[in-house]
Coordinates of C-alpha atoms and ligand atoms in Angstrom, one line a residue:
M1 CA -2.7 33.4 -12.4
E2 CA -3.3 37.2 -12.9
Q3 CA -5.4 39.2 -10.4
G4 CA -5.9 42.9 -10.7
G5 CA -2.7 43.4 -12.6
I6 CA -0.5 41.6 -10.0
I7 CA 0.9 38.3 -11.0
V8 CA -0.1 35.9 -8.4
K9 CA 2.2 32.6 -8.5
Q10 CA 0.2 29.6 -7.4
K11 CA 1.7 27.4 -5.0
T12 CA 3.3 24.3 -6.5
Y13 CA 2.9 21.3 -4.5
S14 CA 5.5 18.6 -4.3
E15 CA 4.6 15.3 -5.7
V16 CA 7.1 13.6 -3.5
W17 CA 6.2 13.3 0.3
D18 CA 8.4 14.6 3.1
L19 CA 9.3 11.8 5.5
D20 CA 12.5 13.6 6.6
V21 CA 10.4 15.9 9.0
F22 CA 9.9 12.4 11.2
F23 CA 13.3 10.8 10.6
K24 CA 16.0 12.3 8.5
G25 CA 17.6 10.2 6.0
G26 CA 15.4 7.4 4.7
S27 CA 15.7 3.9 5.9
G28 CA 19.3 4.3 7.0
S29 CA 18.3 7.2 9.3
M30 CA 20.2 7.6 12.6
E31 CA 17.2 9.4 14.0
L32 CA 15.0 6.4 13.2
R33 CA 17.6 4.0 14.6
T34 CA 17.6 6.1 18.0
H35 CA 13.8 6.3 18.0
L36 CA 13.3 2.5 17.7
D37 CA 15.9 1.9 20.5
S38 CA 14.0 4.3 22.8
V39 CA 10.8 2.5 21.8
K40 CA 12.4 -0.8 22.6
E41 CA 13.5 0.6 26.0
K42 CA 9.9 1.9 26.8
L43 CA 8.6 -1.4 25.7
G44 CA 10.8 -3.2 28.1
S45 CA 9.7 -1.1 31.1
L46 CA 6.0 -1.5 30.0
E47 CA 6.6 -5.2 30.0
E48 CA 7.8 -5.0 33.6
T49 CA 4.8 -2.8 34.7
A50 CA 2.3 -5.1 32.9
S51 CA 3.7 -8.3 34.5
A52 CA 3.5 -6.7 37.9
F53 CA -0.1 -5.6 37.2
E54 CA -2.6 -7.6 39.3
V55 CA -6.3 -8.3 38.9
P56 CA -8.1 -5.3 40.3
R57 CA -10.0 -6.0 43.7
S58 CA -11.7 -2.6 44.1
A59 CA -12.7 0.5 42.1
G60 CA -9.7 2.1 43.9
A61 CA -7.4 0.5 41.3
S62 CA -8.8 2.9 38.8
K63 CA -5.8 5.3 39.2
Q64 CA -3.5 2.4 38.4
V65 CA -5.3 1.2 35.3
V66 CA -5.3 4.8 33.9
D67 CA -1.6 5.0 34.4
L68 CA -1.3 1.9 32.5
I69 CA -3.4 3.1 29.7
E70 CA -1.1 6.2 29.5
S71 CA 2.0 4.1 29.3
L72 CA 0.3 2.0 26.5
K73 CA -0.4 5.0 24.7
E74 CA 3.1 6.4 24.9
V75 CA 4.5 3.3 23.3
A76 CA 1.6 2.8 20.8
L77 CA 2.1 6.3 19.3
N78 CA 5.8 6.0 18.9
L79 CA 5.8 2.4 17.7
S80 CA 3.1 2.9 15.0
Q81 CA 4.8 6.1 14.0
A82 CA 7.9 4.0 13.3
G83 CA 6.0 1.3 11.6
A84 CA 4.2 3.7 9.4
V85 CA 7.3 5.6 8.4
I86 CA 8.9 2.3 7.4
G87 CA 5.9 1.2 5.6
C88 CA 6.2 4.4 3.6
F89 CA 9.8 3.8 2.7
L90 CA 8.9 0.3 1.4
A91 CA 5.8 1.5 -0.6
A92 CA 7.9 4.2 -2.2
D93 CA 10.7 1.8 -3.1
T94 CA 10.0 -1.8 -3.0
T95 CA 13.6 -2.5 -3.3
D96 CA 14.5 -0.9 0.0
K97 CA 16.2 -3.7 1.7
K98 CA 17.0 -1.8 4.8
A99 CA 13.3 -0.8 5.3
L100 CA 12.5 -4.5 4.8
Q101 CA 14.7 -5.4 7.6
L102 CA 13.4 -2.7 9.8
Q103 CA 9.8 -3.8 9.0
G104 CA 10.8 -7.2 10.5
E105 CA 12.1 -5.5 13.6
T106 CA 8.9 -3.2 14.1
G107 CA 6.8 -6.3 13.4
S108 CA 8.6 -8.1 16.3
L109 CA 8.1 -5.1 18.5
G110 CA 4.6 -4.9 17.5
A111 CA 4.1 -8.5 18.5
R112 CA 5.7 -7.8 22.0
F113 CA 3.3 -4.7 22.3
S114 CA 0.3 -6.9 21.4
T115 CA 1.4 -9.5 24.0
I116 CA 1.5 -6.8 26.6
G117 CA -1.9 -5.3 25.7
L118 CA -3.2 -8.8 25.7
K119 CA -1.8 -9.6 29.3
I120 CA -3.4 -6.3 30.5
R121 CA -6.7 -7.1 29.0
Q122 CA -6.7 -10.5 30.4
T123 CA -5.8 -9.4 33.9
L124 CA -8.5 -6.6 33.8
A125 CA -11.1 -9.0 32.6
K126 CA -10.6 -11.2 35.8
A127 CA -11.9 -8.5 38.0
D128 CA -15.2 -9.6 39.5
E129 CA -18.6 -8.0 38.5
D130 CA -18.9 -5.4 41.3
T131 CA -15.2 -4.3 40.9
W132 CA -15.6 -4.0 37.3
N133 CA -18.8 -1.9 37.5
G134 CA -17.1 0.2 40.1
L135 CA -14.1 0.8 37.8
M136 CA -16.4 1.7 34.8
E137 CA -18.0 4.4 37.0
S138 CA -14.9 5.8 38.4
D139 CA -14.0 9.3 37.1
E140 CA -10.7 8.1 35.7
L141 CA -12.2 5.3 33.6
K142 CA -15.7 6.2 32.8
G143 CA -14.6 8.0 29.6
F144 CA -13.0 4.7 28.3
A145 CA -15.9 2.5 29.4
F146 CA -17.0 1.5 25.9
V147 CA -13.5 0.4 24.9
L148 CA -12.8 -1.3 28.2
N149 CA -16.1 -3.2 28.1
E150 CA -15.1 -4.4 24.6
W151 CA -11.8 -5.6 25.7
R152 CA -13.5 -7.7 28.5
E153 CA -15.9 -9.1 26.2
E154 CA -13.2 -10.1 23.6
V155 CA -11.0 -11.8 26.4
N156 CA -14.1 -13.9 27.2
L157 CA -14.5 -15.0 23.7
K158 CA -10.9 -16.0 23.3
L159 CA -8.6 -18.8 24.6
S160 CA -6.4 -18.7 27.7
E161 CA -3.7 -16.2 28.4
E162 CA -0.9 -18.5 27.6
E163 CA -2.5 -19.8 24.5
E164 CA -3.3 -16.4 23.0
S165 CA 0.2 -15.1 23.7
L166 CA 1.7 -18.1 21.9
I167 CA -0.6 -17.4 19.0
T168 CA 0.6 -13.7 18.8
S169 CA 4.3 -14.7 18.9
L170 CA 3.9 -17.4 16.4
S171 CA 2.0 -15.2 13.9
V172 CA 5.1 -12.9 13.2
D173 CA 6.7 -15.5 11.1
G174 CA 3.8 -18.0 10.6
Y175 CA 1.2 -15.6 9.7
H176 CA 2.3 -11.9 8.9
G177 CA 5.3 -13.1 7.2
W178 CA 3.2 -14.5 4.2
G179 CA 1.8 -11.1 3.7
Q180 CA 5.2 -9.5 3.6
L181 CA 6.3 -12.2 1.1
Y182 CA 3.4 -11.3 -1.1
D183 CA 4.4 -7.5 -1.1
M184 CA 7.9 -8.7 -2.1
L185 CA 6.7 -10.8 -4.8
V186 CA 4.5 -8.1 -6.3
G187 CA 7.2 -5.6 -6.1
E188 CA 9.4 -7.7 -8.2
I189 CA 6.9 -8.1 -11.0
K190 CA 7.8 -6.2 -14.1
I191 CA 5.2 -5.7 -16.9
K192 CA 6.7 -5.7 -20.4
I193 CA 4.4 -4.0 -22.9
E194 CA 4.8 -2.2 -26.1
L195 CA 3.6 1.5 -25.8
D196 CA 3.9 3.9 -28.6
G197 CA 6.1 1.8 -30.6
E198 CA 8.4 1.5 -27.6
E199 CA 9.1 -1.6 -25.4
K200 CA 8.3 -0.4 -21.9
E201 CA 8.9 -2.1 -18.5
L202 CA 6.2 -1.1 -16.0
S203 CA 5.5 -1.7 -12.3
V204 CA 2.2 -3.4 -11.4
G205 CA 1.0 0.0 -10.4
Q206 CA 1.7 1.7 -13.7
A207 CA 0.3 -1.2 -15.8
N208 CA -2.8 -1.1 -13.8
N209 CA -3.3 2.6 -14.6
L210 CA -3.5 1.5 -18.4
S211 CA -6.8 0.0 -17.5
S212 CA -8.5 3.4 -18.5
H213 CA -6.4 4.0 -21.5
E214 CA -8.4 5.3 -24.5
N215 CA -6.9 2.7 -26.8
A216 CA -8.7 -0.5 -26.7
D217 CA -5.7 -2.5 -27.8
V218 CA -3.6 -0.9 -25.0
R219 CA -6.2 -1.9 -22.4
K220 CA -6.5 -5.3 -23.6
R221 CA -2.7 -5.9 -24.1
S222 CA -2.0 -4.5 -20.5
F223 CA -4.6 -6.6 -18.9
E224 CA -3.4 -9.8 -20.7
A225 CA 0.2 -9.0 -19.7
L226 CA -0.9 -8.6 -16.2
E227 CA -2.9 -11.8 -16.1
E228 CA 0.1 -13.5 -17.6
A229 CA 2.4 -12.2 -14.8
W230 CA -0.1 -13.3 -12.1
E231 CA -0.4 -16.6 -13.7
G232 CA 3.3 -17.0 -13.9
K233 CA 3.5 -16.8 -10.1
E234 CA 0.1 -18.0 -9.3
D235 CA 1.4 -21.1 -7.2
F236 CA 3.4 -18.7 -4.9
F237 CA 0.4 -16.5 -4.5
A238 CA -1.8 -19.5 -4.1
S239 CA 0.5 -20.8 -1.2
A240 CA 0.7 -17.4 0.5
L241 CA -3.1 -17.0 0.4
N242 CA -3.7 -20.7 1.7
H243 CA -1.2 -20.3 4.5
I244 CA -2.8 -16.9 5.6
A245 CA -6.2 -18.5 5.6
G246 CA -5.2 -21.8 7.1
F247 CA -3.4 -20.0 10.0
R248 CA -6.6 -17.9 10.6
L249 CA -8.9 -20.9 10.4
E250 CA -6.9 -23.0 12.7
V251 CA -6.9 -20.2 15.3
Y252 CA -10.7 -19.8 15.0
K253 CA -11.2 -23.6 15.3
K254 CA -9.2 -23.5 18.5
R255 CA -11.2 -20.6 19.7
G256 CA -14.4 -22.4 18.9
W257 CA -15.5 -19.8 16.5
D258 CA -17.4 -21.4 13.7
S259 CA -17.9 -18.4 11.3
V260 CA -15.1 -16.6 9.5
L261 CA -17.2 -13.6 9.8
K262 CA -17.2 -13.5 13.5
E263 CA -13.9 -11.5 13.8
P264 CA -14.4 -9.0 11.1
L265 CA -17.9 -8.3 12.4
L266 CA -16.5 -7.9 16.0
R267 CA -13.8 -5.6 14.7
N268 CA -16.4 -3.5 12.8
R269 CA -18.6 -3.3 15.8
M270 CA -21.3 -4.5 13.4
S271 CA -24.0 -7.2 13.7
E272 CA -24.5 -9.9 11.1
E273 CA -28.1 -8.6 10.7
T274 CA -26.6 -5.3 9.6
L275 CA -24.3 -7.0 7.0
D276 CA -27.2 -9.1 5.7
A277 CA -29.5 -6.2 5.4
M278 CA -26.8 -4.3 3.4
W279 CA -25.9 -7.1 0.9
G280 CA -29.7 -7.8 0.6
A281 CA -30.6 -4.3 -0.5
I282 CA -27.8 -4.4 -3.1
G283 CA -28.7 -7.8 -4.3
V284 CA -32.2 -6.9 -5.3
N285 CA -31.1 -3.6 -6.9
K286 CA -28.6 -4.9 -9.6
A287 CA -30.8 -4.4 -12.6
P288 CA -30.0 -0.8 -13.4
F289 CA -26.1 -1.5 -12.9
V290 CA -26.4 -4.4 -15.3
E291 CA -28.1 -2.3 -17.7
Y292 CA -25.3 0.3 -17.5
L293 CA -22.7 -2.3 -18.2
N294 CA -24.5 -3.4 -21.2
V295 CA -25.0 0.0 -22.6
K296 CA -21.3 0.8 -21.9
A297 CA -20.2 -2.4 -23.8
R298 CA -22.4 -1.4 -26.9
M299 CA -20.8 2.1 -26.8
L300 CA -17.4 0.3 -26.9
G301 CA -18.7 -1.7 -29.8
T302 CA -19.0 -5.1 -28.1
D303 CA -22.1 -7.0 -27.1
K304 CA -21.2 -7.8 -23.5
M305 CA -18.7 -6.1 -21.1
N306 CA -15.1 -7.4 -21.1
W307 CA -13.2 -7.0 -17.8
Y308 CA -10.5 -5.0 -19.4
D309 CA -12.9 -2.7 -20.9
M310 CA -14.6 -1.8 -17.4
D311 CA -12.6 1.3 -16.9
A312 CA -12.5 2.4 -20.6
P313 CA -13.5 6.0 -21.2
V314 CA -16.8 6.3 -23.0
T315 CA -16.2 9.8 -24.4
A316 CA -13.5 11.3 -26.4
S317 CA -13.0 14.1 -24.0
T318 CA -11.8 12.3 -20.9
K319 CA -10.4 15.1 -18.9
K320 CA -6.9 14.9 -17.8
M321 CA -5.5 17.0 -14.9
T322 CA -2.0 17.7 -13.9
Y323 CA -1.2 17.0 -10.2
Q324 CA -1.5 20.8 -9.5
E325 CA -4.7 21.0 -11.2
G326 CA -6.1 18.0 -9.4
A327 CA -5.1 19.6 -6.0
E328 CA -6.8 22.8 -6.8
F329 CA -9.9 21.1 -8.0
I330 CA -10.2 19.1 -4.9
L331 CA -9.6 22.1 -2.7
K332 CA -12.1 24.2 -4.4
H333 CA -14.8 21.6 -3.9
F334 CA -13.9 20.8 -0.4
R335 CA -14.3 24.5 0.3
E336 CA -17.9 24.3 -0.7
F337 CA -18.6 21.7 2.0
G338 CA -16.6 23.3 4.8
P339 CA -13.7 25.5 5.9
E340 CA -12.1 22.7 8.1
L341 CA -11.9 20.2 5.4
E342 CA -10.4 22.6 2.9
G343 CA -8.0 24.2 5.3
F344 CA -6.7 20.9 6.5
S345 CA -6.2 19.5 2.9
R346 CA -4.5 22.6 1.8
Q347 CA -2.1 22.2 4.6
A348 CA -1.5 18.7 3.7
F349 CA -0.5 19.7 -0.1
E350 CA 1.5 22.5 1.2
D351 CA 3.5 20.4 3.8
S352 CA 4.1 17.6 1.4
W353 CA 2.1 14.9 3.1
I354 CA 1.5 13.2 -0.4
E355 CA 3.5 10.9 -2.4
A356 CA 2.0 10.8 -5.8
E357 CA 4.8 10.8 -8.4
D358 CA 4.4 8.3 -11.2
R359 CA 7.7 6.3 -11.4
P360 CA 9.0 2.7 -11.3
N361 CA 9.6 0.6 -8.1
K362 CA 6.5 2.0 -6.2
R363 CA 4.0 -0.3 -4.8
P364 CA 0.7 -0.2 -6.7
G365 CA -2.5 1.1 -5.0
G366 CA -3.1 3.9 -2.6
F367 CA -3.2 4.4 1.2
C368 CA -3.3 6.9 3.9
T369 CA -1.3 6.1 7.0
G370 CA -1.3 8.1 10.4
M371 CA 1.8 9.3 12.1
P372 CA 0.1 9.6 15.5
A373 CA 3.1 10.8 17.5
S374 CA 3.3 13.8 15.2
E375 CA -0.6 14.3 14.7
Q376 CA 0.1 14.0 10.9
S377 CA -0.8 11.6 8.1
R378 CA 0.9 10.6 4.8
I379 CA -0.8 9.6 1.6
F380 CA 0.6 7.3 -1.0
M381 CA -0.5 6.8 -4.5
T382 CA 0.6 6.9 -8.1
Y383 CA -0.9 9.8 -10.0
S384 CA -1.2 9.8 -13.7
G385 CA -3.8 12.6 -14.2
T386 CA -7.1 10.6 -14.6
M387 CA -10.3 11.8 -12.8
S388 CA -10.1 8.5 -11.0
N389 CA -6.7 9.5 -9.6
V390 CA -8.1 12.8 -8.5
A391 CA -10.9 10.8 -6.7
T392 CA -8.4 8.5 -5.1
L393 CA -6.5 11.6 -3.8
A394 CA -9.7 13.0 -2.4
H395 CA -10.5 9.6 -1.0
E396 CA -7.1 9.6 1.0
L397 CA -7.4 13.1 2.1
G398 CA -10.8 12.0 3.6
H399 CA -9.0 9.4 5.7
A400 CA -6.5 11.9 6.8
F401 CA -9.3 14.3 7.7
H402 CA -10.9 11.6 10.0
S403 CA -7.5 11.4 11.8
Y404 CA -7.6 15.1 12.0
A405 CA -11.2 15.2 13.5
L406 CA -10.1 12.8 16.0
R407 CA -7.1 14.9 17.3
P408 CA -9.0 16.1 20.5
V409 CA -10.0 12.5 21.3
H410 CA -7.8 10.2 23.6
W411 CA -5.8 7.5 22.0
M412 CA -7.9 4.9 23.5
N413 CA -11.1 6.3 21.9
R414 CA -9.5 6.8 18.5
Q415 CA -9.3 3.1 17.3
Y416 CA -12.1 3.2 14.8
A417 CA -13.0 0.2 12.8
M418 CA -12.7 -0.6 9.1
G419 CA -16.3 0.2 8.1
V420 CA -16.3 3.6 9.5
A421 CA -12.8 4.0 8.5
E422 CA -14.0 4.1 4.8
T423 CA -16.7 6.7 5.7
A424 CA -14.7 9.9 5.7
S425 CA -12.9 8.8 2.8
T426 CA -15.7 8.0 0.6
F427 CA -17.5 11.1 1.8
A428 CA -14.5 13.2 0.6
E429 CA -14.5 11.4 -2.7
M430 CA -18.2 12.0 -3.2
I431 CA -17.9 15.8 -2.7
V432 CA -15.3 15.9 -5.6
A433 CA -17.1 13.6 -7.8
D434 CA -20.4 15.2 -7.4
A435 CA -19.2 18.6 -7.9
A436 CA -17.3 17.6 -10.9
V437 CA -20.7 16.4 -12.5
K438 CA -22.3 19.7 -11.8
A439 CA -19.3 21.7 -13.0
A440 CA -19.2 19.8 -16.3
E441 CA -18.9 22.2 -19.2
T442 CA -19.8 19.8 -22.0
K443 CA -22.2 16.9 -22.4
D444 CA -19.3 14.5 -23.1
E445 CA -17.6 15.8 -20.0
K446 CA -20.7 15.2 -17.9
I447 CA -21.1 11.6 -19.3
A448 CA -17.5 11.0 -18.4
L449 CA -17.8 12.4 -14.9
L450 CA -21.1 10.8 -14.3
E451 CA -19.7 7.6 -15.5
D452 CA -16.8 8.0 -13.0
K453 CA -19.5 8.1 -10.1
I454 CA -21.2 5.0 -11.6
Q455 CA -18.0 3.1 -11.7
R456 CA -17.7 3.7 -8.0
S457 CA -21.2 2.1 -7.4
V458 CA -20.1 -0.8 -9.7
A459 CA -17.0 -1.2 -7.7
F460 CA -18.9 -1.3 -4.3
F461 CA -22.0 -3.2 -5.3
M462 CA -20.4 -5.6 -7.8
N463 CA -16.5 -5.8 -7.6
I464 CA -16.4 -5.8 -3.8
H465 CA -19.4 -8.1 -3.6
A466 CA -17.4 -10.5 -5.7
R467 CA -14.4 -10.3 -3.3
F468 CA -16.8 -11.0 -0.4
L469 CA -18.4 -14.0 -2.3
F470 CA -15.0 -15.3 -3.3
E471 CA -13.5 -15.0 0.1
T472 CA -16.4 -16.5 2.0
R473 CA -16.4 -19.5 -0.4
F474 CA -12.5 -19.9 -0.4
Y475 CA -12.6 -20.0 3.4
D476 CA -15.3 -22.7 3.3
E477 CA -13.3 -24.8 0.9
R478 CA -9.9 -24.1 2.8
K479 CA -11.4 -25.7 5.8
N480 CA -11.1 -29.1 4.0
G481 CA -7.5 -28.6 2.7
I482 CA -5.4 -26.6 0.3
V483 CA -7.3 -24.8 -2.5
P484 CA -4.9 -24.8 -5.6
A485 CA -4.5 -21.9 -8.0
E486 CA -6.8 -23.5 -10.5
R487 CA -9.6 -23.8 -8.2
L488 CA -9.0 -20.2 -6.9
N489 CA -9.3 -19.0 -10.6
E490 CA -12.8 -20.9 -10.9
L491 CA -13.9 -19.6 -7.6
M492 CA -13.1 -15.9 -8.6
A493 CA -14.6 -16.2 -12.0
E494 CA -17.9 -17.7 -10.7
A495 CA -18.0 -14.9 -7.9
Q496 CA -17.5 -12.2 -10.4
Q497 CA -20.2 -13.5 -12.9
E498 CA -22.5 -13.7 -9.9
A499 CA -21.8 -10.3 -8.4
Y500 CA -21.9 -8.6 -11.9
G501 CA -25.3 -10.1 -12.6
D502 CA -23.9 -12.1 -15.5
A503 CA -23.1 -8.9 -17.3
L504 CA -19.6 -9.9 -18.1
N505 CA -18.3 -11.5 -21.3
T506 CA -14.7 -12.0 -19.9
V507 CA -13.7 -12.1 -16.3
H508 CA -10.4 -11.5 -14.3
P509 CA -9.7 -15.1 -12.9
H510 CA -6.4 -14.1 -11.2
F511 CA -8.1 -11.2 -9.4
W512 CA -7.4 -13.1 -6.2
A513 CA -3.6 -12.9 -6.8
S514 CA -3.6 -9.3 -7.9
K515 CA -5.5 -7.8 -5.0
L516 CA -3.4 -6.8 -2.2
H517 CA -6.5 -6.8 0.2
F518 CA -6.6 -10.6 0.4
Y519 CA -3.1 -10.5 1.9
I520 CA -3.5 -8.1 4.5
T521 CA -3.0 -10.1 7.7
G522 CA -3.8 -7.5 10.1
V523 CA -7.4 -7.0 8.7
Q524 CA -9.7 -9.8 7.9
F525 CA -12.2 -9.6 5.0
Y526 CA -11.1 -6.2 3.8
N527 CA -14.0 -5.9 1.4
F528 CA -17.6 -5.5 2.9
P529 CA -16.3 -2.4 5.0
Y530 CA -15.7 -0.6 1.8
T531 CA -19.4 -1.1 0.7
F532 CA -20.6 -0.2 4.2
G533 CA -18.5 2.9 4.2
Y534 CA -19.8 3.9 0.8
L535 CA -23.5 3.6 1.6
F536 CA -23.0 4.9 5.1
S537 CA -21.4 8.0 3.8
L538 CA -23.9 8.5 1.1
S539 CA -26.6 8.8 3.8
I540 CA -24.5 11.2 5.7
Y541 CA -23.9 13.1 2.2
A542 CA -27.5 13.4 1.7
K543 CA -28.0 14.7 5.2
A544 CA -25.1 17.4 4.4
L545 CA -26.8 18.5 1.3
E546 CA -30.1 19.1 3.4
N547 CA -28.3 20.8 6.2
G548 CA -26.0 23.1 4.2
E549 CA -23.1 25.0 5.5
G550 CA -23.4 24.3 9.3
F551 CA -23.2 20.5 8.7
E552 CA -19.3 20.3 8.9
Q553 CA -19.3 20.6 12.7
K554 CA -22.0 17.9 13.1
Y555 CA -20.1 15.8 10.6
M556 CA -17.0 16.0 12.7
A557 CA -18.8 15.2 15.9
L558 CA -20.0 12.0 14.1
L559 CA -16.3 11.2 13.2
R560 CA -15.2 11.8 16.8
D561 CA -17.8 9.1 17.9
T562 CA -16.7 6.5 15.3
A563 CA -14.5 4.6 17.9
V564 CA -16.7 4.6 21.0
M565 CA -19.9 3.0 19.8
S566 CA -21.4 0.2 17.6
V567 CA -22.1 1.2 14.0
E568 CA -25.9 0.8 14.8
D569 CA -25.7 3.2 17.8
L570 CA -23.6 5.6 15.7
A571 CA -26.3 5.8 12.8
M572 CA -29.1 6.1 15.2
K573 CA -27.3 8.9 17.4
H574 CA -26.2 11.0 14.5
L575 CA -28.4 10.1 11.6
G576 CA -31.6 8.7 13.4
E577 CA -31.4 5.7 11.3
D578 CA -31.9 1.9 11.9
I579 CA -29.2 0.3 9.8
T580 CA -30.3 -3.3 10.6
K581 CA -33.1 -2.8 8.1
Q582 CA -32.8 -3.2 4.4
E583 CA -34.8 0.0 3.9
F584 CA -31.9 2.1 5.0
W585 CA -29.5 0.7 2.6
A586 CA -32.0 0.7 -0.2
K587 CA -32.3 4.4 0.3
G588 CA -28.4 4.8 -0.5
V589 CA -28.5 2.4 -3.5
A590 CA -31.5 4.3 -5.0
L591 CA -29.2 7.7 -4.9
C592 CA -26.6 5.7 -7.1
V593 CA -29.5 4.4 -9.3
K594 CA -30.3 8.1 -10.1
D595 CA -26.8 8.5 -11.6
V596 CA -27.4 5.5 -13.8
E597 CA -30.6 7.0 -15.0
E598 CA -29.1 10.2 -15.9
F599 CA -26.2 8.4 -17.7
L600 CA -28.6 6.2 -19.7
E601 CA -30.7 9.3 -20.6
L602 CA -27.7 11.3 -21.8
T603 CA -26.1 8.5 -23.7
S604 CA -29.4 7.5 -25.5
V605 CA -30.0 10.9 -27.0
K606 CA -26.3 11.0 -28.0
G607 CA -27.2 8.8 -30.9
Ligands
ZN1 ZN1 -9.9 3.9 1.9

């Protein structure tokens, strides 16, 4: 770059993340070993303190409770940091055996920590009404009242102390182990495909990236190769999925919970009314998106949309960006929203918080993980230069920004739920996507970028809806026994047709095997929170456009409140909206319909 005759060298950002800053030397790190040993020691003394902890008899116990919270925080921060780093090692190299072994170790430590947390919650919950109220009003604890009340409520909904602690310890091998097995199976899959006259062996992540290839034949062949790979191991995946679900259902049955949605709704601090209102508003507004899919299919020369064409580019000029260009593009548009988001993200690029390199043996997908003991985050993805990769990068930076906004908040009040977890990420993604449409230089480019935005609505209103329908129905059938792979394929195909408003010519029956989210044991129903976050952030975004520059501080105030109130209260306090009503959600959907209308207009005059 040249400025006033002086050559200004633009910073080159590393595409490989820096994990050495936490523990030098990868999974064999001595520093990591020492850290884990020290966590183990702290955990041991916390176990002693926790077992000596007695049911509070008066509000005077508040000092003791707050000390206990501080000890919990100390172990939690260090343990999750170790777990996060190890997760990063494995994501970046699925063949890292040492990391796999360490993951087992932190898994056990995590289970011990959960047991301690549970013990403390159960003991606290036994305090009588007067003592409890006194504790909640005390200077030491009143700042934690929301979370503490939630703890108490949860204890009352669950089984006895002994039973719950048995479940927690059995879940290491009997539950979470299935999720780890899934990751291992996927990591081993190699997709053989001929590209540019050369036989290539790709990881699942690399093959997935071919879904947006400009060549229809490559898209179809890579999709088929993937489907074949999932089919080849379908019985293993079906077994893992059935055991995960079986374990969950058995626990729910013992607790007397009749709905599989009870736990995810509790976790999301969301009412069923809100969830119903959201899907209701989406359900009655599918027509424009079906029309978009039909138009796109015709643009691609078919009558009806094929699954493998869903991500196909519709114009010749699909912009590609190098990683550096993608980074600068994101920063430029973040800057237009606010200085904090831009400054924070620039730092993340400069300090190598991001693993983006396109290479084999990486896990597919993208994620952002917190390193809470260092107040940092790390982002993982496979960047191949598409606009959708740029959006993913912005999305993950949004997650990291959420953690950044929460830095002044105590650990106890930072444990935000899934739905709001996807709010900051979607918001960041939207800034970049919207700005990109506005900045488009040609009509083809505008169509491509607009389409990228619509794709997102299709993902949240149709793809995620299909996952939700599939999972709800699968769990229903699982109650009566093992659901074989063949039936899972059927359930998935049905759910996809329904969620896509019958707009599909071919579907993706093995989607249940290919999608990691169904196998994440720590999180139940990792689907509807995405849609919630998308529509919720859309309405924040609309407010941001109304408010202009000063909005960033208000936005950060909302983010800081994400872990201390129900989503209904959060929306009421910061947006003045009642989200249990379909009208709220319909407003968000209407914004997305506008994109479709613009797209249809631009493509119809295209001829
Ligand atoms: Zn996300």
